[in-house]
Coordinates of N, CA and C and ligand atoms in Angstrom, one line a residue:
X856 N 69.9 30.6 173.1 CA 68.6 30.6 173.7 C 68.4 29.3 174.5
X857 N 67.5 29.5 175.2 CA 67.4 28.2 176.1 C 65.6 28.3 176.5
X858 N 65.4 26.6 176.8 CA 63.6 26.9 177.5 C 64.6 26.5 179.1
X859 N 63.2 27.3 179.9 CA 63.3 28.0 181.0 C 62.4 27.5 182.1
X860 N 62.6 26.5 182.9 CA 61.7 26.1 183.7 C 60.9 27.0 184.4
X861 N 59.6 26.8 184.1 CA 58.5 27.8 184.4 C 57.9 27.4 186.1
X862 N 58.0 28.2 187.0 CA 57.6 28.5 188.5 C 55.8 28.1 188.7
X863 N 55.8 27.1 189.2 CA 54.7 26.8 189.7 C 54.2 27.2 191.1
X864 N 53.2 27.3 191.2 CA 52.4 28.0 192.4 C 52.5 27.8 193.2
X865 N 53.2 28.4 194.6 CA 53.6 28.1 195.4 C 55.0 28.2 196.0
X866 N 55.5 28.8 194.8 CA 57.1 29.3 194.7 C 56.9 30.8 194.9
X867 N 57.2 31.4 196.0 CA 57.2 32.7 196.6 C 58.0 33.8 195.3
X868 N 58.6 33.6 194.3 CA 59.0 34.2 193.5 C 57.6 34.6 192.9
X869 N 56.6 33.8 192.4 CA 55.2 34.5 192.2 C 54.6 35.4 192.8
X870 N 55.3 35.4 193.6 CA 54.1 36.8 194.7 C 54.5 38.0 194.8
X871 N 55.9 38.5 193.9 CA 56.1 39.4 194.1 C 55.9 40.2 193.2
X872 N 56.0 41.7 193.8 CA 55.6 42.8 192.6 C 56.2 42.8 192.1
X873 N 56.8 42.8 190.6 CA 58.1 43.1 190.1 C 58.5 44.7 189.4
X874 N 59.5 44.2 189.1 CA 60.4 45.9 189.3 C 60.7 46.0 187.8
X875 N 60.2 47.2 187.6 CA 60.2 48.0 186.2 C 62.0 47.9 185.7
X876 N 61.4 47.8 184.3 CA 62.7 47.5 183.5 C 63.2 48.8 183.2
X877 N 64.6 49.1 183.5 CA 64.8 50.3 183.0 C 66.1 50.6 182.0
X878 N 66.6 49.4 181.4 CA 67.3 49.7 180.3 C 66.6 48.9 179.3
X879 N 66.6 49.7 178.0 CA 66.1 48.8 176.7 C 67.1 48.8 175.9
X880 N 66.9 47.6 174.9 CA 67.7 47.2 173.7 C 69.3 46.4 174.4
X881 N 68.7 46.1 175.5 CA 70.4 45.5 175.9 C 70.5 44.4 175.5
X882 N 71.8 43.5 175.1 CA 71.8 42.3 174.5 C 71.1 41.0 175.8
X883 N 71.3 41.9 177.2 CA 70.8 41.1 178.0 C 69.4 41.3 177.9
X884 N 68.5 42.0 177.9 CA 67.0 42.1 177.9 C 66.7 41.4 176.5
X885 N 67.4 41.1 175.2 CA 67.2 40.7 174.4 C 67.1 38.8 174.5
X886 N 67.7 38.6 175.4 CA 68.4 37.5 175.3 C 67.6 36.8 176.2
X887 N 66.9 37.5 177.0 CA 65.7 37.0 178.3 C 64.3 36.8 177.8
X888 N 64.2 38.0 176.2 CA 62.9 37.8 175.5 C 63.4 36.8 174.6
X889 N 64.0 36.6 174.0 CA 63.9 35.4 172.6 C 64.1 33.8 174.1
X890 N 64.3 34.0 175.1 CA 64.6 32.4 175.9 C 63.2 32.7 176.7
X891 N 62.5 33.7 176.6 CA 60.9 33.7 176.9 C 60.2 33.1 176.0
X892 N 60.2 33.5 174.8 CA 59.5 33.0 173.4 C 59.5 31.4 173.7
X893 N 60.8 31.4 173.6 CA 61.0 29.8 173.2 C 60.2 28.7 174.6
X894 N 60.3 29.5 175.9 CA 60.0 28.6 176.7 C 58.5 28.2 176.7
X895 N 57.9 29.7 176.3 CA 56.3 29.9 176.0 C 55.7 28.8 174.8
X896 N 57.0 28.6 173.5 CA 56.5 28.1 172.8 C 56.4 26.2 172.9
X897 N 57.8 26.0 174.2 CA 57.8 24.8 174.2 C 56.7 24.0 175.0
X898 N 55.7 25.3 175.8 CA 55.0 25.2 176.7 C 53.3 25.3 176.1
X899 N 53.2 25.7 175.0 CA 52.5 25.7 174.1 C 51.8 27.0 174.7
X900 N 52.1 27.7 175.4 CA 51.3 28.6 176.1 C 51.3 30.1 174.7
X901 N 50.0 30.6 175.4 CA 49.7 31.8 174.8 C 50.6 32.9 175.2
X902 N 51.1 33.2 176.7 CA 51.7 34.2 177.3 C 52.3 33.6 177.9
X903 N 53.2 34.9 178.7 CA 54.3 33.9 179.6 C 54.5 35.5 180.3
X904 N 54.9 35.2 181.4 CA 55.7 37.0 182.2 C 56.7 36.4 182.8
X905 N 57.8 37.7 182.8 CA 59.3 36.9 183.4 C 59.3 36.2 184.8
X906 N 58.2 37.2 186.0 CA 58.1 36.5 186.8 C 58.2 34.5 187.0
X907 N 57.3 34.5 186.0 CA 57.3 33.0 186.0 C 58.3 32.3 185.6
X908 N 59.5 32.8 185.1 CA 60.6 32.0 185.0 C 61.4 33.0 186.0
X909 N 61.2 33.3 186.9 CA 62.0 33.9 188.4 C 62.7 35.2 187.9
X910 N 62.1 36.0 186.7 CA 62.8 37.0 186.7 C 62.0 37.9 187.1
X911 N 62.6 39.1 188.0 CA 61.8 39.8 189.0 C 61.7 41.1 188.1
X912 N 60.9 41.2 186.6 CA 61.3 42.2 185.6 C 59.6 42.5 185.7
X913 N 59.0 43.7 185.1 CA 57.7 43.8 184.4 C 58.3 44.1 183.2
X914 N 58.0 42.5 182.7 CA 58.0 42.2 181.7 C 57.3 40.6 180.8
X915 N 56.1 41.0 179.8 CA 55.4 40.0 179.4 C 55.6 39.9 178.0
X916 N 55.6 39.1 177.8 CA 55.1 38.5 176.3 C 54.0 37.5 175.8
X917 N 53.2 37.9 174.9 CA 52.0 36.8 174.7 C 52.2 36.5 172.7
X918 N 50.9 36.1 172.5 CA 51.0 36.3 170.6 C 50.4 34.2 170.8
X919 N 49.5 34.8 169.7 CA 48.8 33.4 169.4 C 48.0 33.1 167.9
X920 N 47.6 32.2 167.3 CA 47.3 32.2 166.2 C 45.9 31.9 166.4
X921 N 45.5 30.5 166.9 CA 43.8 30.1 167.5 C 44.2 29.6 168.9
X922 N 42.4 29.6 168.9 CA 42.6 29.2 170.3 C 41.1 28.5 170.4
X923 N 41.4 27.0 170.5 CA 40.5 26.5 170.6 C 39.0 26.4 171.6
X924 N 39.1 27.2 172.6 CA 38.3 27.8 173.4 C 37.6 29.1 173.0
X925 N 37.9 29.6 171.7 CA 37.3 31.0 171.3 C 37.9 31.2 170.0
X926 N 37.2 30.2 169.4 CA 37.6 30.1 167.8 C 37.5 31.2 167.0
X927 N 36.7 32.0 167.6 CA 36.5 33.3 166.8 C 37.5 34.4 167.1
X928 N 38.2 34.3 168.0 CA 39.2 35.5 168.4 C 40.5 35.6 167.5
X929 N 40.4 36.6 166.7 CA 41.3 37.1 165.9 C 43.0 36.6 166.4
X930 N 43.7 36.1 165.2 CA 45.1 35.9 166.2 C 45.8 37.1 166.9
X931 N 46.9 36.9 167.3 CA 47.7 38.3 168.1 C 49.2 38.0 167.9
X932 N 49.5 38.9 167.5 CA 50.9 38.5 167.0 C 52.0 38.9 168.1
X933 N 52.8 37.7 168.2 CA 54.2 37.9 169.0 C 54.2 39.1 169.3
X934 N 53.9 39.8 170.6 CA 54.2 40.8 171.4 C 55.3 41.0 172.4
X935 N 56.3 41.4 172.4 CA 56.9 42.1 173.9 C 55.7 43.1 174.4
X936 N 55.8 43.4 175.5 CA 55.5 44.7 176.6 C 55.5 44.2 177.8
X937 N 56.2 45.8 177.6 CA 57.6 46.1 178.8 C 56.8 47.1 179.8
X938 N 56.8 46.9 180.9 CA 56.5 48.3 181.6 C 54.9 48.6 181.6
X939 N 54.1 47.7 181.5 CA 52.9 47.5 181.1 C 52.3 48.6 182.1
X940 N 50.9 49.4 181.3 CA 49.7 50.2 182.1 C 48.2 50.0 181.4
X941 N 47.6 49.2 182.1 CA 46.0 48.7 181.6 C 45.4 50.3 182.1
X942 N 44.5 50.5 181.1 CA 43.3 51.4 181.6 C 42.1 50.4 180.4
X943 N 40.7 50.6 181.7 CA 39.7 49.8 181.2 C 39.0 50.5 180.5
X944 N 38.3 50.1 179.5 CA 37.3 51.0 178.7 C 35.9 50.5 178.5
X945 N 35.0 51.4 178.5 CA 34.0 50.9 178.2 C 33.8 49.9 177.7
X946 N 32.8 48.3 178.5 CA 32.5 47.4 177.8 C 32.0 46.3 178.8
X947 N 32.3 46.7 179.9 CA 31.5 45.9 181.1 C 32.7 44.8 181.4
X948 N 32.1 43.9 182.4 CA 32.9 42.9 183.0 C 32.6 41.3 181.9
X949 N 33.3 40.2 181.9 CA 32.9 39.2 181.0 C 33.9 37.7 182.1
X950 N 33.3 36.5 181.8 CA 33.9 35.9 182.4 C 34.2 34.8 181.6
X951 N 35.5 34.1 181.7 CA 35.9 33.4 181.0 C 36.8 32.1 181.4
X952 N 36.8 31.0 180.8 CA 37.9 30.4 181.8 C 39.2 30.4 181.1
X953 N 39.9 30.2 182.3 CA 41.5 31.1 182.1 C 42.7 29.3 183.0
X954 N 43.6 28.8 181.9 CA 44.1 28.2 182.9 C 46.0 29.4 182.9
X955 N 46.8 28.6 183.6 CA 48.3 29.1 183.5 C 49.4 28.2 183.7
X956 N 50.3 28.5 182.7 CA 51.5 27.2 183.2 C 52.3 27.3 184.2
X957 N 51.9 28.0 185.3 CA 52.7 27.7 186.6 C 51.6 27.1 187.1
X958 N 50.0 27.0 186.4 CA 49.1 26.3 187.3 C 48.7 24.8 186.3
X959 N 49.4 24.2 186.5 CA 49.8 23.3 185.5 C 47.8 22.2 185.8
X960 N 47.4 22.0 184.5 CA 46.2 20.7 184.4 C 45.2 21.5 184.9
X961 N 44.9 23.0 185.6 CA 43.7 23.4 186.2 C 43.5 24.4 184.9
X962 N 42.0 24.7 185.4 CA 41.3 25.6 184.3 C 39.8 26.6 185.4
X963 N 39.8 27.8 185.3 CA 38.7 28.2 186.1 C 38.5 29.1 185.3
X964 N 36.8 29.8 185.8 CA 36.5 30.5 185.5 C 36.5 32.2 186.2
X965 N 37.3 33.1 184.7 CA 37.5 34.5 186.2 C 37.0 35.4 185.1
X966 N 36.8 36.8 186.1 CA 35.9 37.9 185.4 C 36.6 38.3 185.3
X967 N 37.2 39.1 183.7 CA 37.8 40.1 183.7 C 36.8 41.0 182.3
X968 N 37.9 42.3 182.2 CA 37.6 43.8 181.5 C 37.3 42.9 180.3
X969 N 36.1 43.2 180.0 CA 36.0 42.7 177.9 C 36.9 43.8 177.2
X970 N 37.1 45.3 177.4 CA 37.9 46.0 176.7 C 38.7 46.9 177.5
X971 N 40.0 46.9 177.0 CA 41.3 47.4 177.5 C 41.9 48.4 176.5
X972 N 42.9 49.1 177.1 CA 43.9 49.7 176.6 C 44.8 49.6 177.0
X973 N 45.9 49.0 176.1 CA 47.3 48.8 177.1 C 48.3 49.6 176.6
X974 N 49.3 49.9 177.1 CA 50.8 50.9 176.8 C 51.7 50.1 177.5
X975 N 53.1 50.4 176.8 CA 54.2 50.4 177.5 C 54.8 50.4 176.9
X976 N 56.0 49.5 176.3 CA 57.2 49.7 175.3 C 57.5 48.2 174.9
X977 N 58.6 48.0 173.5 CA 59.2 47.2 173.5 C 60.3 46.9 174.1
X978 N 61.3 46.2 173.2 CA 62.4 45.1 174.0 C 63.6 46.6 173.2
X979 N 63.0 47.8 172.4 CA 63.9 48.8 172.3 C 63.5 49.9 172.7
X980 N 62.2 50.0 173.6 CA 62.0 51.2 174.3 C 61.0 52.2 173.1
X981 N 60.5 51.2 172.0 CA 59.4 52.0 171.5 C 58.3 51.8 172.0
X982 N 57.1 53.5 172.2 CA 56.0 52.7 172.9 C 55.1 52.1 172.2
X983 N 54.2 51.0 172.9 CA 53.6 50.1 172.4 C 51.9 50.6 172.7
X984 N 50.9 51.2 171.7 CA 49.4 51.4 172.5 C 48.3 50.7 171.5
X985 N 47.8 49.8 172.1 CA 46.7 49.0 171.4 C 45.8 49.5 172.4
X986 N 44.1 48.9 172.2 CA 43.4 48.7 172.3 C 42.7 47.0 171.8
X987 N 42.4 46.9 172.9 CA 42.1 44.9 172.9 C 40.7 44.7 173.6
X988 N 39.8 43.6 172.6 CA 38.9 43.2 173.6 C 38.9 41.6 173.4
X989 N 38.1 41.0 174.4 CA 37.7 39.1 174.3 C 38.9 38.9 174.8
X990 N 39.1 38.3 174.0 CA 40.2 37.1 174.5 C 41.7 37.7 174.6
X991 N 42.0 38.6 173.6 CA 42.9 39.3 173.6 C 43.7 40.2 175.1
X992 N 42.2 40.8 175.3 CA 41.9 41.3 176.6 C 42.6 40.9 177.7
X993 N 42.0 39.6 178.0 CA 41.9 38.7 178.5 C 43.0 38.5 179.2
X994 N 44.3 37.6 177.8 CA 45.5 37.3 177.7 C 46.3 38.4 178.5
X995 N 46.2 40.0 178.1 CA 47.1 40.9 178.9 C 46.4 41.0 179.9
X996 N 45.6 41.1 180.3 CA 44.8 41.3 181.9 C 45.8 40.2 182.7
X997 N 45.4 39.0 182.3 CA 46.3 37.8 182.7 C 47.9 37.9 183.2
X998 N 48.7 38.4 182.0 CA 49.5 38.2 181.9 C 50.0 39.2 183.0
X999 N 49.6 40.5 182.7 CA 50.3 42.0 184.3 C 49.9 41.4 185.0
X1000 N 48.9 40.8 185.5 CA 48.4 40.1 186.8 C 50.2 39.9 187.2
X1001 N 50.4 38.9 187.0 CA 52.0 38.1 187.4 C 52.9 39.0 187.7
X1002 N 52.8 40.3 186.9 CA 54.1 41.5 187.3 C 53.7 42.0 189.2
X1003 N 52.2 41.8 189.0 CA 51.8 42.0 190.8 C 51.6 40.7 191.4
X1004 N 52.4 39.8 190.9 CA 52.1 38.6 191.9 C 50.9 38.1 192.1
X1005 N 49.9 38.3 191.2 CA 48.6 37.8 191.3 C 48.6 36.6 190.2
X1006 N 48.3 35.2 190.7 CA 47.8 34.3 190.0 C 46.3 34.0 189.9
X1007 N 46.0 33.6 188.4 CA 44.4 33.5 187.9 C 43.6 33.2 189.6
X1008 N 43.7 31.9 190.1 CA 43.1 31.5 190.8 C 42.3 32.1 192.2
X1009 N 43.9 33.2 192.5 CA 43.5 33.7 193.3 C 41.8 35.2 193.2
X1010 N 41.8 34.6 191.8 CA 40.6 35.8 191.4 C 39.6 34.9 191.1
X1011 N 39.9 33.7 190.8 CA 38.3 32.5 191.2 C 36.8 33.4 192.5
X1012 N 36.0 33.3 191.6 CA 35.0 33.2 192.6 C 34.1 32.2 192.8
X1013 N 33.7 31.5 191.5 CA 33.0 30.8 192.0 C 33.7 29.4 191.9
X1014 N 34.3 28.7 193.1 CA 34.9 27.4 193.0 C 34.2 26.2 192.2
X1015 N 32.9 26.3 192.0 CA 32.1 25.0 191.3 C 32.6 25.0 189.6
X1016 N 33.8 26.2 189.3 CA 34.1 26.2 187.6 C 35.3 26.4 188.0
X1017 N 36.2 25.8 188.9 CA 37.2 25.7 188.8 C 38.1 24.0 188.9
X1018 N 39.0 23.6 188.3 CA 39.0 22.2 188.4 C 40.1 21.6 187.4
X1019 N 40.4 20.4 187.2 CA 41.1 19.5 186.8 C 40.6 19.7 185.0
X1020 N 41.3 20.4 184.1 CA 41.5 20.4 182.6 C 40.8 18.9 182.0
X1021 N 42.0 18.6 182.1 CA 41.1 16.7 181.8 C 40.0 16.4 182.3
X1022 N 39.3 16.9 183.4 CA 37.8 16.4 183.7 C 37.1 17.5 183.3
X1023 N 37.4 18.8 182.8 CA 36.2 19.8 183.0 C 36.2 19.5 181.4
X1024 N 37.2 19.8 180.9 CA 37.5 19.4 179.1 C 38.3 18.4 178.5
X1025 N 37.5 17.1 179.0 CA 38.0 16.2 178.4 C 38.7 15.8 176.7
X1026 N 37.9 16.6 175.8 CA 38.2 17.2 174.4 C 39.4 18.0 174.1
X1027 N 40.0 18.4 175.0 CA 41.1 19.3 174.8 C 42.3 18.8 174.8
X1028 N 43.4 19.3 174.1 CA 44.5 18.6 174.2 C 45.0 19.3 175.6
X1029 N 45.8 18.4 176.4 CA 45.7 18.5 177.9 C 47.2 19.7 177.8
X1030 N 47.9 19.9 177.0 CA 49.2 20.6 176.7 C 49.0 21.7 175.8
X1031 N 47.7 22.0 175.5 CA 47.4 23.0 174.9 C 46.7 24.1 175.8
X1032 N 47.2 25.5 175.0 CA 46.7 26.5 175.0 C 46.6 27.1 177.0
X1033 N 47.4 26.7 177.5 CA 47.3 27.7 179.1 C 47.3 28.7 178.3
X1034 N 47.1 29.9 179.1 CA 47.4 31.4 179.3 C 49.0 31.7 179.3
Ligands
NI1316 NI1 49.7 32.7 183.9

């Protein structure tokens, strides 16, 4: 296992769509998620997608216990999904702020789905179908964003809540909890 230098904004490997996984259970797709875990975990991050460590896979991983921004949101346990498909469900739009560790020290505010349905598979090609709202939501909205090359920011609207971590939440530990 190894941590994985994570791709910061501005590295053209973020912008791309990435390309559907189509073998499971290989010792190599295994070996890409346990050196995802570890990078996510050294990174203190909630999620992580391969894109951001330059693999051109749709493929994400999230899982969190608290989150000091939404103390109330139930934990989420270590997830793979592979091959990700959001459909929105009844519950309106909600906005929230969202930072990412390719967007290292920023934090904004962006509107996404309060409730989701996600599918796809694991790291052995079982399928995966929850239903997610809040924060949870959130986190996989976030995270597919990356499989299409979309970073948080670029879905900023209002720039007056977007900004520097340390000045907007001084209280926060400055290495905690990206997206
Ligand atoms: Ni991110």
């Amino acid at each position: 296992m190894a941590v994985h230098e994570i791709l910061k904004m501005g590295d053209p490997r973020l912008l791309r769509v990435a390309k559907p996984v189509a073998e499971f259970g290989t010792p190599a797709l295994k070996a890409l998620i346990a050196d995802m875990f570890e990078t996510m975990a050294a990174a203190n991050g909630a999620g992580l997608a391969a894109p951001q460590i330059g693999v051109d896979l749709r493929l994400v991983i999230f899982g969190y216990s608290k989150n000091p921004r939404y103390p109330e949101a139930p934990p989420v346990p270590p997830t793979v999904l592979i091959n990700p498909v959001i459909e929105v469900l009844d519950g309106g739009r909600t906005e929230g702020w969202e930072g990412c560790l390719s967007v290292p020290g920023l934090r904004g505010v962006v509107e996404r789905d309060e409730r989701i349905r996600y599918t796809g598979f694991d790291a052995d090609g079982h399928p995966i179908d929850r239903i997610a709202d809040g924060f949870h939501a959130r986190v996989v909205q976030h995270e597919c964003d990356h499989l299409d090359g979309i970073l948080y920011p670029m879905r900023v609207t209002d720039f007056t809540r977007f900004g520097f971590t340390s000045v907007l939440f001084p209280e926060l530990d400055p290495n905690s909890d990206d997206d």
